[in-house]
Coordinates of C-alpha atoms in Angstrom, one line a residue:
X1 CA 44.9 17.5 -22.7
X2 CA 43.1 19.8 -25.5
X3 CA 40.8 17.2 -25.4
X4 CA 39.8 16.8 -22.1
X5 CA 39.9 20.6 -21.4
X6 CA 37.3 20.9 -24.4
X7 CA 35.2 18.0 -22.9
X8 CA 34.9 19.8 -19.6
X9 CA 33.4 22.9 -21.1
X10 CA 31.1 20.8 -23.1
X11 CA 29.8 19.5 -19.8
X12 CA 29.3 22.4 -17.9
X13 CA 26.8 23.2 -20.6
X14 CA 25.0 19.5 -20.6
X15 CA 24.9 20.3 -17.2
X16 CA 23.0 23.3 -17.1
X17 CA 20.6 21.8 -20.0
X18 CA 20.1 18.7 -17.3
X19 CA 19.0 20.9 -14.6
X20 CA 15.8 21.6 -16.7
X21 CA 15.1 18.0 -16.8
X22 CA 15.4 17.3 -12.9
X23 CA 14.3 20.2 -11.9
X24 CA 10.7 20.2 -9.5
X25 CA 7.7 21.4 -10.7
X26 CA 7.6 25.2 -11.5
X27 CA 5.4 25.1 -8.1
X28 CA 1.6 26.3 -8.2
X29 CA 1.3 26.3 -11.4
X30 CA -2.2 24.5 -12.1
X31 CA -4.5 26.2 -14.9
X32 CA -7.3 27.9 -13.6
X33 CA -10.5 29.3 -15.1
X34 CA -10.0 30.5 -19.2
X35 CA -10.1 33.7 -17.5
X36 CA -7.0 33.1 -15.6
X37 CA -3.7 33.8 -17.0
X38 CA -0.2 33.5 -16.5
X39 CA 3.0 35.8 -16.8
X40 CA 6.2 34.9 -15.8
X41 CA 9.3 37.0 -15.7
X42 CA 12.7 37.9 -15.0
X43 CA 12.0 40.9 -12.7
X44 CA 12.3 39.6 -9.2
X45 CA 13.5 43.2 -8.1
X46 CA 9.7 44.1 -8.3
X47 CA 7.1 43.1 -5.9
X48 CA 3.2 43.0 -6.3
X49 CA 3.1 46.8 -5.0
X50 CA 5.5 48.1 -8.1
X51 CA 5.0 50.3 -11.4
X52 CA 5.7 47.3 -13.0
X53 CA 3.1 44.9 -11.3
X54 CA 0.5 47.5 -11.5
X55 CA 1.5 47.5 -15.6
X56 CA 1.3 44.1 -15.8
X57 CA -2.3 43.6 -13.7
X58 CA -4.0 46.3 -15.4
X59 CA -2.6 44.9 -18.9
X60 CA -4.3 41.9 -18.1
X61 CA -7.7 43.8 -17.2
X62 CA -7.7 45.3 -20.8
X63 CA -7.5 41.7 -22.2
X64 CA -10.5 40.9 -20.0
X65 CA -8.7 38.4 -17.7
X66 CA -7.0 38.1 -14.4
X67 CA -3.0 37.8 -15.4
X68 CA -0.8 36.3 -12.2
X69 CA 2.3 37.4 -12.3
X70 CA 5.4 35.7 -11.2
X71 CA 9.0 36.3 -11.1
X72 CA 12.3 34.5 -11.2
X73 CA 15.8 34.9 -11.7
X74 CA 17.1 34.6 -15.1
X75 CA 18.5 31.1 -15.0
X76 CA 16.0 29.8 -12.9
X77 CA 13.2 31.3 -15.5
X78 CA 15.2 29.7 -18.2
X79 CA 15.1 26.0 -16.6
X80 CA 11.4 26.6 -15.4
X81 CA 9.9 27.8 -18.9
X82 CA 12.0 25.0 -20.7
X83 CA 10.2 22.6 -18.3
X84 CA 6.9 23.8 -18.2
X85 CA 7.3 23.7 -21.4
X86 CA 8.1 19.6 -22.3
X87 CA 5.2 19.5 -19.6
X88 CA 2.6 21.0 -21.0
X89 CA 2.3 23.7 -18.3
X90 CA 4.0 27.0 -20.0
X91 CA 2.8 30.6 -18.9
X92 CA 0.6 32.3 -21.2
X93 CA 3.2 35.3 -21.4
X94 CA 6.9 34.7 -21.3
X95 CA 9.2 37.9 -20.7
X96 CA 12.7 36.0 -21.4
X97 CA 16.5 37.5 -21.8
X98 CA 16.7 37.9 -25.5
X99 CA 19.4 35.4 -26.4
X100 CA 17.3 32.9 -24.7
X101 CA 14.3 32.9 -26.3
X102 CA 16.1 31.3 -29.7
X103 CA 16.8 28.1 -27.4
X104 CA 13.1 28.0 -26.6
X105 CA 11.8 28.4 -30.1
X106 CA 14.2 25.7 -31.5
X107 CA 12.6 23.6 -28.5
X108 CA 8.9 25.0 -30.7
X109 CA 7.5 26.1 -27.2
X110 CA 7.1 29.6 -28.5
X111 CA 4.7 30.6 -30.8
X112 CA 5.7 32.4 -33.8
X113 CA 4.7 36.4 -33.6
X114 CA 3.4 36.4 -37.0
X115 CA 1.1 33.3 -35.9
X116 CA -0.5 35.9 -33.1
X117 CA -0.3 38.4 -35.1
X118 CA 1.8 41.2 -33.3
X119 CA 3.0 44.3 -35.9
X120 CA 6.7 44.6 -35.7
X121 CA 7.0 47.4 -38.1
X122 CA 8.1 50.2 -36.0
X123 CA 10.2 48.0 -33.9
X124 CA 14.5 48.8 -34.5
X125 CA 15.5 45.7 -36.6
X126 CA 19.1 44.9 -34.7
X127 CA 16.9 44.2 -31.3
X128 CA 13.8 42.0 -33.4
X129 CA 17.0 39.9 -34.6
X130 CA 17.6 38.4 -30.8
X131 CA 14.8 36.5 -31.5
X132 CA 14.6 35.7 -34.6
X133 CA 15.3 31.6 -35.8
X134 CA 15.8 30.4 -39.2
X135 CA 14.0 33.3 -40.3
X136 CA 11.6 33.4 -38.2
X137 CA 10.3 35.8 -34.9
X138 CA 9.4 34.5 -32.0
X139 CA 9.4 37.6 -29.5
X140 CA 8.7 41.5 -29.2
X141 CA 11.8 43.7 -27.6
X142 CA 10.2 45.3 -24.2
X143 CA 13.7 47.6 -24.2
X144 CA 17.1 47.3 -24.8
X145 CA 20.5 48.4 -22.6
X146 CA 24.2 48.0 -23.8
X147 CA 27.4 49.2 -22.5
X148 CA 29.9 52.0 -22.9
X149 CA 32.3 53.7 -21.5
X150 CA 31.5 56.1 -17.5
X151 CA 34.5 58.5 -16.8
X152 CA 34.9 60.0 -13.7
X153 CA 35.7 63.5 -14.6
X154 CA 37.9 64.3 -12.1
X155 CA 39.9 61.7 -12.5
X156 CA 40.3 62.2 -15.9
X157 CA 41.2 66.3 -15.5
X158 CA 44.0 65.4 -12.9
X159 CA 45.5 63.1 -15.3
X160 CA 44.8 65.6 -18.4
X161 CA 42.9 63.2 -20.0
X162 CA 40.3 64.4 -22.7
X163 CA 38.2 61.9 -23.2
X164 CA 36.2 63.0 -26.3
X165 CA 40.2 62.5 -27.9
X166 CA 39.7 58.6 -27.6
X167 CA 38.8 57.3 -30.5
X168 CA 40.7 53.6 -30.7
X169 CA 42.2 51.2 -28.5
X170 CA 45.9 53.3 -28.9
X171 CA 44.1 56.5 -27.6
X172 CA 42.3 54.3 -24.8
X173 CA 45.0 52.7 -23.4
X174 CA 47.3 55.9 -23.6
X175 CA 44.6 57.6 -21.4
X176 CA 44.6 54.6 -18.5
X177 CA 48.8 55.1 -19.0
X178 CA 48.2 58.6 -18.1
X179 CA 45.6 58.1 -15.3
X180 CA 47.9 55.2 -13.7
X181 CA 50.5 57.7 -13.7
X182 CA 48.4 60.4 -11.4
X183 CA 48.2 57.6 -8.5
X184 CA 44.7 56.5 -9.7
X185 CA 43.2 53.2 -11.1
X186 CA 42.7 53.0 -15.4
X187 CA 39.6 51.0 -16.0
X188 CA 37.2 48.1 -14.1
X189 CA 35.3 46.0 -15.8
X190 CA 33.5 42.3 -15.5
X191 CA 35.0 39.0 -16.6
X192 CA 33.1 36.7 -14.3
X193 CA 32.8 33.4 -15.9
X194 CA 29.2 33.8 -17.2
X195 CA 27.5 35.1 -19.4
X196 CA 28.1 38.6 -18.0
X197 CA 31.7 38.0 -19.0
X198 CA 30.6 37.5 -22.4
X199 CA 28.6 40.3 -22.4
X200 CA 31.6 42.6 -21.2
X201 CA 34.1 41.5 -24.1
X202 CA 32.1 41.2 -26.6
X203 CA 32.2 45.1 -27.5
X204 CA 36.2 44.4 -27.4
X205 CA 35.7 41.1 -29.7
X206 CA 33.8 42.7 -32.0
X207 CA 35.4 46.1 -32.3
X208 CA 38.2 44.2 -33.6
X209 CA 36.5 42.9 -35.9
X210 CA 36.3 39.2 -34.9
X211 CA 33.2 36.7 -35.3
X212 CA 31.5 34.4 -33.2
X213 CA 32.2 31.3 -35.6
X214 CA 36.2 32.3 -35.7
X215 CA 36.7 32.7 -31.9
X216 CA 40.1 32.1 -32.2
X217 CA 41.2 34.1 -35.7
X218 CA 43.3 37.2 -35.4
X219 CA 41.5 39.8 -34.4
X220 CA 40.0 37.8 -31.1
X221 CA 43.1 37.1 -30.5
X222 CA 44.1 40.9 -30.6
X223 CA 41.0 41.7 -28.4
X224 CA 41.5 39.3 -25.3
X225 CA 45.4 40.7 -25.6
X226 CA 44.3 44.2 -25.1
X227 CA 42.7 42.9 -21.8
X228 CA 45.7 40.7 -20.6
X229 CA 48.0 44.2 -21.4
X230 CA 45.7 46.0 -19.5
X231 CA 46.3 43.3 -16.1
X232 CA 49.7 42.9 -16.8
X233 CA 50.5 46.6 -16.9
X234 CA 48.3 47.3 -13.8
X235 CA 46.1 49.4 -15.4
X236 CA 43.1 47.0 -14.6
X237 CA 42.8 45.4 -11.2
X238 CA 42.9 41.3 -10.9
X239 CA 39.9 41.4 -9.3
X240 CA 38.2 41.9 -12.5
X241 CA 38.3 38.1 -13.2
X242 CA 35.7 37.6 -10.5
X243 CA 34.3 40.7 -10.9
X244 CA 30.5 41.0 -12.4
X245 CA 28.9 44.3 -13.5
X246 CA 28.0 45.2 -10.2
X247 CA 30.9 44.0 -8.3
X248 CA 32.4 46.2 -10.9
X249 CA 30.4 49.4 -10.4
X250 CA 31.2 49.6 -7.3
X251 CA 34.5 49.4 -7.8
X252 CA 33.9 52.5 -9.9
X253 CA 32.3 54.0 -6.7
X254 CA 34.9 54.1 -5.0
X255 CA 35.9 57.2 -6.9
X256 CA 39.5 55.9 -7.9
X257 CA 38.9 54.8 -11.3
X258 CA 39.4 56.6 -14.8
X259 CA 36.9 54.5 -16.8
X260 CA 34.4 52.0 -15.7
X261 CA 32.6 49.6 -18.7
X262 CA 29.3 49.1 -17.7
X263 CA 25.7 49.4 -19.1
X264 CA 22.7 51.4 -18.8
X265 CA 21.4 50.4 -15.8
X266 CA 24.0 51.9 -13.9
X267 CA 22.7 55.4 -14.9
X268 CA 20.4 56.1 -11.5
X269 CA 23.6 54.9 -9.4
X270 CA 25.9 57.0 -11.0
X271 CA 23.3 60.2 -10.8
X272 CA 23.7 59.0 -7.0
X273 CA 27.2 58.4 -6.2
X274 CA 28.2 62.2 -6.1
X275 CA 31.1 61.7 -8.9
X276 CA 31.5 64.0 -11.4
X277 CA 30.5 61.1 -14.8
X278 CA 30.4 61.0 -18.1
X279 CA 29.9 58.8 -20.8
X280 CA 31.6 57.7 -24.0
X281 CA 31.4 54.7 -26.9
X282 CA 33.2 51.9 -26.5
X283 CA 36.1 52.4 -29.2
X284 CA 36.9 50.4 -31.8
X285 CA 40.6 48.8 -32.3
X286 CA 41.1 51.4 -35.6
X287 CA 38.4 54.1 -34.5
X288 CA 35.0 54.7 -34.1
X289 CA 32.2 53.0 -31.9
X290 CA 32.6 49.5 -31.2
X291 CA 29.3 47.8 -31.4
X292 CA 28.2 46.1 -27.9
X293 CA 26.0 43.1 -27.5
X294 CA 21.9 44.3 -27.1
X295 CA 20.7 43.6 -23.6
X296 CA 17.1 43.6 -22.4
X297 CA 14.3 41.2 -22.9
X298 CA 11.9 40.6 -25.1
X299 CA 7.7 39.5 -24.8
X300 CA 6.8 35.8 -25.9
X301 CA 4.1 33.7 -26.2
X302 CA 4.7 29.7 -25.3
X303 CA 2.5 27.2 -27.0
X304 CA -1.2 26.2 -25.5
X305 CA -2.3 23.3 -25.6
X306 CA -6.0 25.3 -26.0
X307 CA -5.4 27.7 -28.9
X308 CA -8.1 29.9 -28.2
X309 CA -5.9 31.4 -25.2
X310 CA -3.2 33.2 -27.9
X311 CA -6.5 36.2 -28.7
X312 CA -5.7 37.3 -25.1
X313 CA -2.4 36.9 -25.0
X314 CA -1.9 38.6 -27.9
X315 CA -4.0 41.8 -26.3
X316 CA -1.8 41.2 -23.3
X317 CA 1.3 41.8 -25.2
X318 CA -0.5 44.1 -27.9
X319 CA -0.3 46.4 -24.5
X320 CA 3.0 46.1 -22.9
X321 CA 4.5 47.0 -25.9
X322 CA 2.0 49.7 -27.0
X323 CA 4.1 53.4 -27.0
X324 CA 2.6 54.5 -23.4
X325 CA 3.4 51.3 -21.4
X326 CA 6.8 50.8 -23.1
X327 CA 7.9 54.2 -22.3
X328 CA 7.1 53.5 -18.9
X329 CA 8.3 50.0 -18.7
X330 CA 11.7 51.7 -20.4
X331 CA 11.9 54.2 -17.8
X332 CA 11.4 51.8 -14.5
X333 CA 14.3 49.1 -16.2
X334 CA 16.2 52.0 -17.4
X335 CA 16.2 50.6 -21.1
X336 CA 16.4 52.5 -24.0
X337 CA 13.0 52.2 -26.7
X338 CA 12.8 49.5 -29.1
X339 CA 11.1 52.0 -31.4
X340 CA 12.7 55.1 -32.9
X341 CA 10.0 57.6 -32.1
X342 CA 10.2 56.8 -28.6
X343 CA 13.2 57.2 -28.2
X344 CA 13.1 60.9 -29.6
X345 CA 10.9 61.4 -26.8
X346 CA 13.2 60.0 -24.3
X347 CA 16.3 62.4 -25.2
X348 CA 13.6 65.1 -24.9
X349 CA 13.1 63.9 -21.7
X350 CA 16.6 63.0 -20.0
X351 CA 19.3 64.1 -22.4
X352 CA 22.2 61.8 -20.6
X353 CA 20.3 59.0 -22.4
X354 CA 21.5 60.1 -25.7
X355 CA 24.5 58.2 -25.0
X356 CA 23.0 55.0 -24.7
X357 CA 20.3 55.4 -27.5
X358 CA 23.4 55.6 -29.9
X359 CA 25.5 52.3 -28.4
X360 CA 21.3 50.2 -28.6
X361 CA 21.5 51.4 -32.1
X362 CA 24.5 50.2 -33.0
X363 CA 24.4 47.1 -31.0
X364 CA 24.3 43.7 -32.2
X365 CA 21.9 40.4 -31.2
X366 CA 24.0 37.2 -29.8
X367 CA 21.6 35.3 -31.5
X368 CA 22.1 37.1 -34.7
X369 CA 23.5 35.9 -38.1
X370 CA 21.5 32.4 -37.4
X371 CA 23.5 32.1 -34.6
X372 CA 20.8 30.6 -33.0
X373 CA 20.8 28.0 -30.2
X374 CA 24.7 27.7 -31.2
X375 CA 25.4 31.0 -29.1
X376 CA 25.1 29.6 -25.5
X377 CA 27.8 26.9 -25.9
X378 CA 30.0 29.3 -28.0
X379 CA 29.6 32.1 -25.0
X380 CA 30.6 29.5 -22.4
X381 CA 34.0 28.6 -24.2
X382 CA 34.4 32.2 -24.7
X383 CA 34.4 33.4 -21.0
X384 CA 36.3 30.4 -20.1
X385 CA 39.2 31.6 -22.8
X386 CA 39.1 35.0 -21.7
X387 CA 38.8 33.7 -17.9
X388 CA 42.3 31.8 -18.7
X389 CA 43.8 34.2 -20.3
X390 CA 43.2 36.8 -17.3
X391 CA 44.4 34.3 -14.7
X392 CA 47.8 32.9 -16.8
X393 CA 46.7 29.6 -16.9
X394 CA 46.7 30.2 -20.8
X395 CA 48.1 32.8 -23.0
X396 CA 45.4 34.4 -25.3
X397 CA 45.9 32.7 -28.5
X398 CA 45.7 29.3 -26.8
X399 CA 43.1 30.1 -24.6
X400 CA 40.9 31.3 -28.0
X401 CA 42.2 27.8 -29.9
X402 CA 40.8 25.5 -27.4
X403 CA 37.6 27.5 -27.0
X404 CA 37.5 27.0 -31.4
X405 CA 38.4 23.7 -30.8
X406 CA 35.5 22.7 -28.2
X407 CA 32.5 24.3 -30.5
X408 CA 34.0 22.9 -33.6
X409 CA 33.5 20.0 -32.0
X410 CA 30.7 20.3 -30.6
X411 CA 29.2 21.4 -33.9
X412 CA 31.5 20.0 -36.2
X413 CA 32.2 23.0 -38.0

């Protein structure tokens, strides 16, 4: 039964990686002139009249050609790049979700950054290490978001809850106690089964002090219990097993909720939704901030089959990630800087950001610790164990042994 349950995680993933080899064509994409560039990216919220598109065009202009710009969903960026790719066909300029673009430089369709070159000096050295491979980087951080803690304020007051007093898990789940005992809700969050579910513990995983090679040791253990206590003691809704970050926002917006855990993104919505917010680290399971995984995307540049394309490409990125246009990317995506000295100028400029700035500084890569291409299939057996767990199908600790048990032996380590 282990066994089998292990094998159909493992194929979920060999799915996924099969979808890139019968998918179609990634649709017009035949080379033009030399002058004629490509850039693909994940920001299908923007249209050719945006900020963004405008940033984009007028970066190509500087590098003296005419950049088209295309965008995708995430997933379906992933399979199309990875295609393009084995085809021969790749953008010039890839803007991918930073844990993916290890998968695509074990694949060697990126180019190395140091091959360009592009100066990484100034960049923060926890967001460069999402795309870094055996020691090597493959892609420039446009931003980076993580998560903490919104508080609705009101909420909070009725139920005499201070939240600059929590400082570890105890204090935490004292303070939903409280709040569930005014007649409100404690705390919404996301534990789709996907990456965003990943992406939601992992503050929880790691502020107990568990590791992504261990996922069933101890302190994981500890961390998706936390979460079950929270369900079984009502002070987190069911729904949060379907739920996904938005899904889960607006759960939040309903007003009824103490604490939502969501990322920086949410920061325009939440100026919006009339509640009274605030905004406070993820705590640790002894104290102190819990680090959260980095979000955001980062600037690549695939492999040509004509090298003399990388001069302009490297201009084209040279200039999204120059300290004007990334200030101005940063504020259209919400992200916080990849660079300290922009991000001085952003809590200048909208002090509620200060928040987040500290949680992207202490936040850690998936890809990290050589990680590498081992991340996605070590993700997918985490949401599913923390998906079972949630439901009752499995308790936490055996949940967390067969997710150990599928990438052991997937990796056989």
């Amino acid at each position: 039964m282990t066994g089998a349950r292990a094998r159909r995680v493992l194929t979920a993933t060999a799915l996924v990686l099969g979808l890139a080899a019968a998918c179609s064509g990634p649709g017009a994409d035949g080379r033009g002139g030399e002058r004629d560039y490509r850039f693909w990216d994940p920001y299908t919220q923007f249209g050719d009249d945006s900020e963004w598109a405008a940033l984009v065009a007028d970066c190509g202009r500087r590098a003296g050609v005419s950049l088209h710009r295309t965008g995708y969903d995430g997933s379906d960026l992933t399979t199309r790049a990875i295609l393009a790719g084995q085809q021969g066909s790749s953008p010039d300029v890839l803007v991918l979700d930073n844990p993916v673009v290890t998968t695509l430089a074990e694949g060697e369709l990126l180019l190395p950054v140091d091959e360009l070159p592009v100066d990484l000096g100034d960049f923060e050295e926890n967001l460069l290490e999402s795309g870094e491979l055996d020691g090597t980087r493959y892609g420039v951080p446009i931003g980076a978001n993580t998560l903490a803690l919104y508080y609705n304020a009101d909420v909070l007051a009725d139920a005499e809850v201070d939240p600059a007093a929590i400082h570890d898990w105890a204090d935490l789940s004292a303070a939903l106690t409280e709040i569930s005992a005014k007649g409100h809700r404690g705390i919404t969050f996301a534990a789709i089964g996907n990456e965003e579910g990943t992406y939601q513990f992992l503050p929880w995983f790691w502020g107990s002090g568990a590791d992504l090679e261990e996922l069933d040791s101890p302190a994981a253990v500890a961390a998706l219990r936390l979460w079950k206590g929270w369900l079984d003691a009502d002070l987190a809704p069911n729904s949060v097993i379907n739920n996904n970050q938005t899904t889960s926002w607006q759960e939040f917006e309903t007003g009824t909720y103490g604490f939502a855990l969501n990322g920086t993104w949410q920061l325009a919505n939440a100026r919006a939704s009339g509640i009274d917010f605030g905004v406070i680290p993820i705590p640790s399971r002894h104290g102190g901030p819990a680090p959260g995984a980095a979000g955001g995307e980062m600037v690549t540049v695939p492999v040509q089959e004509d090298p003399r394309r990388y001069e302009r490409s490297r201009a084209i990125v040279e200039c999204l990630v120059s300290d004007d246009n990334l200030l101005t990317t940063d504020t259209v995506l919400s992200y916080v800087a990849p660079v300290e000295a922009l991000t001085a100028r952003q809590r200048a400029e909208d002090p509620e950001l200060s928040p987040w700035i500290s949680a992207v500084r202490e936040a850690r890569g998936r890809t990290a610790n050589d990680l590498g291409t081992r991340y996605p299939l070590i993700s997918e057996n985490l949401w599913t164990a923390v998906g079972n767990a949630l439901s009752g199908a499995e308790t936490p600790q055996d949940a967390l042994a067969f997710a150990q048990e599928a990438v052991t032996s997937d990796f056989g380590r």
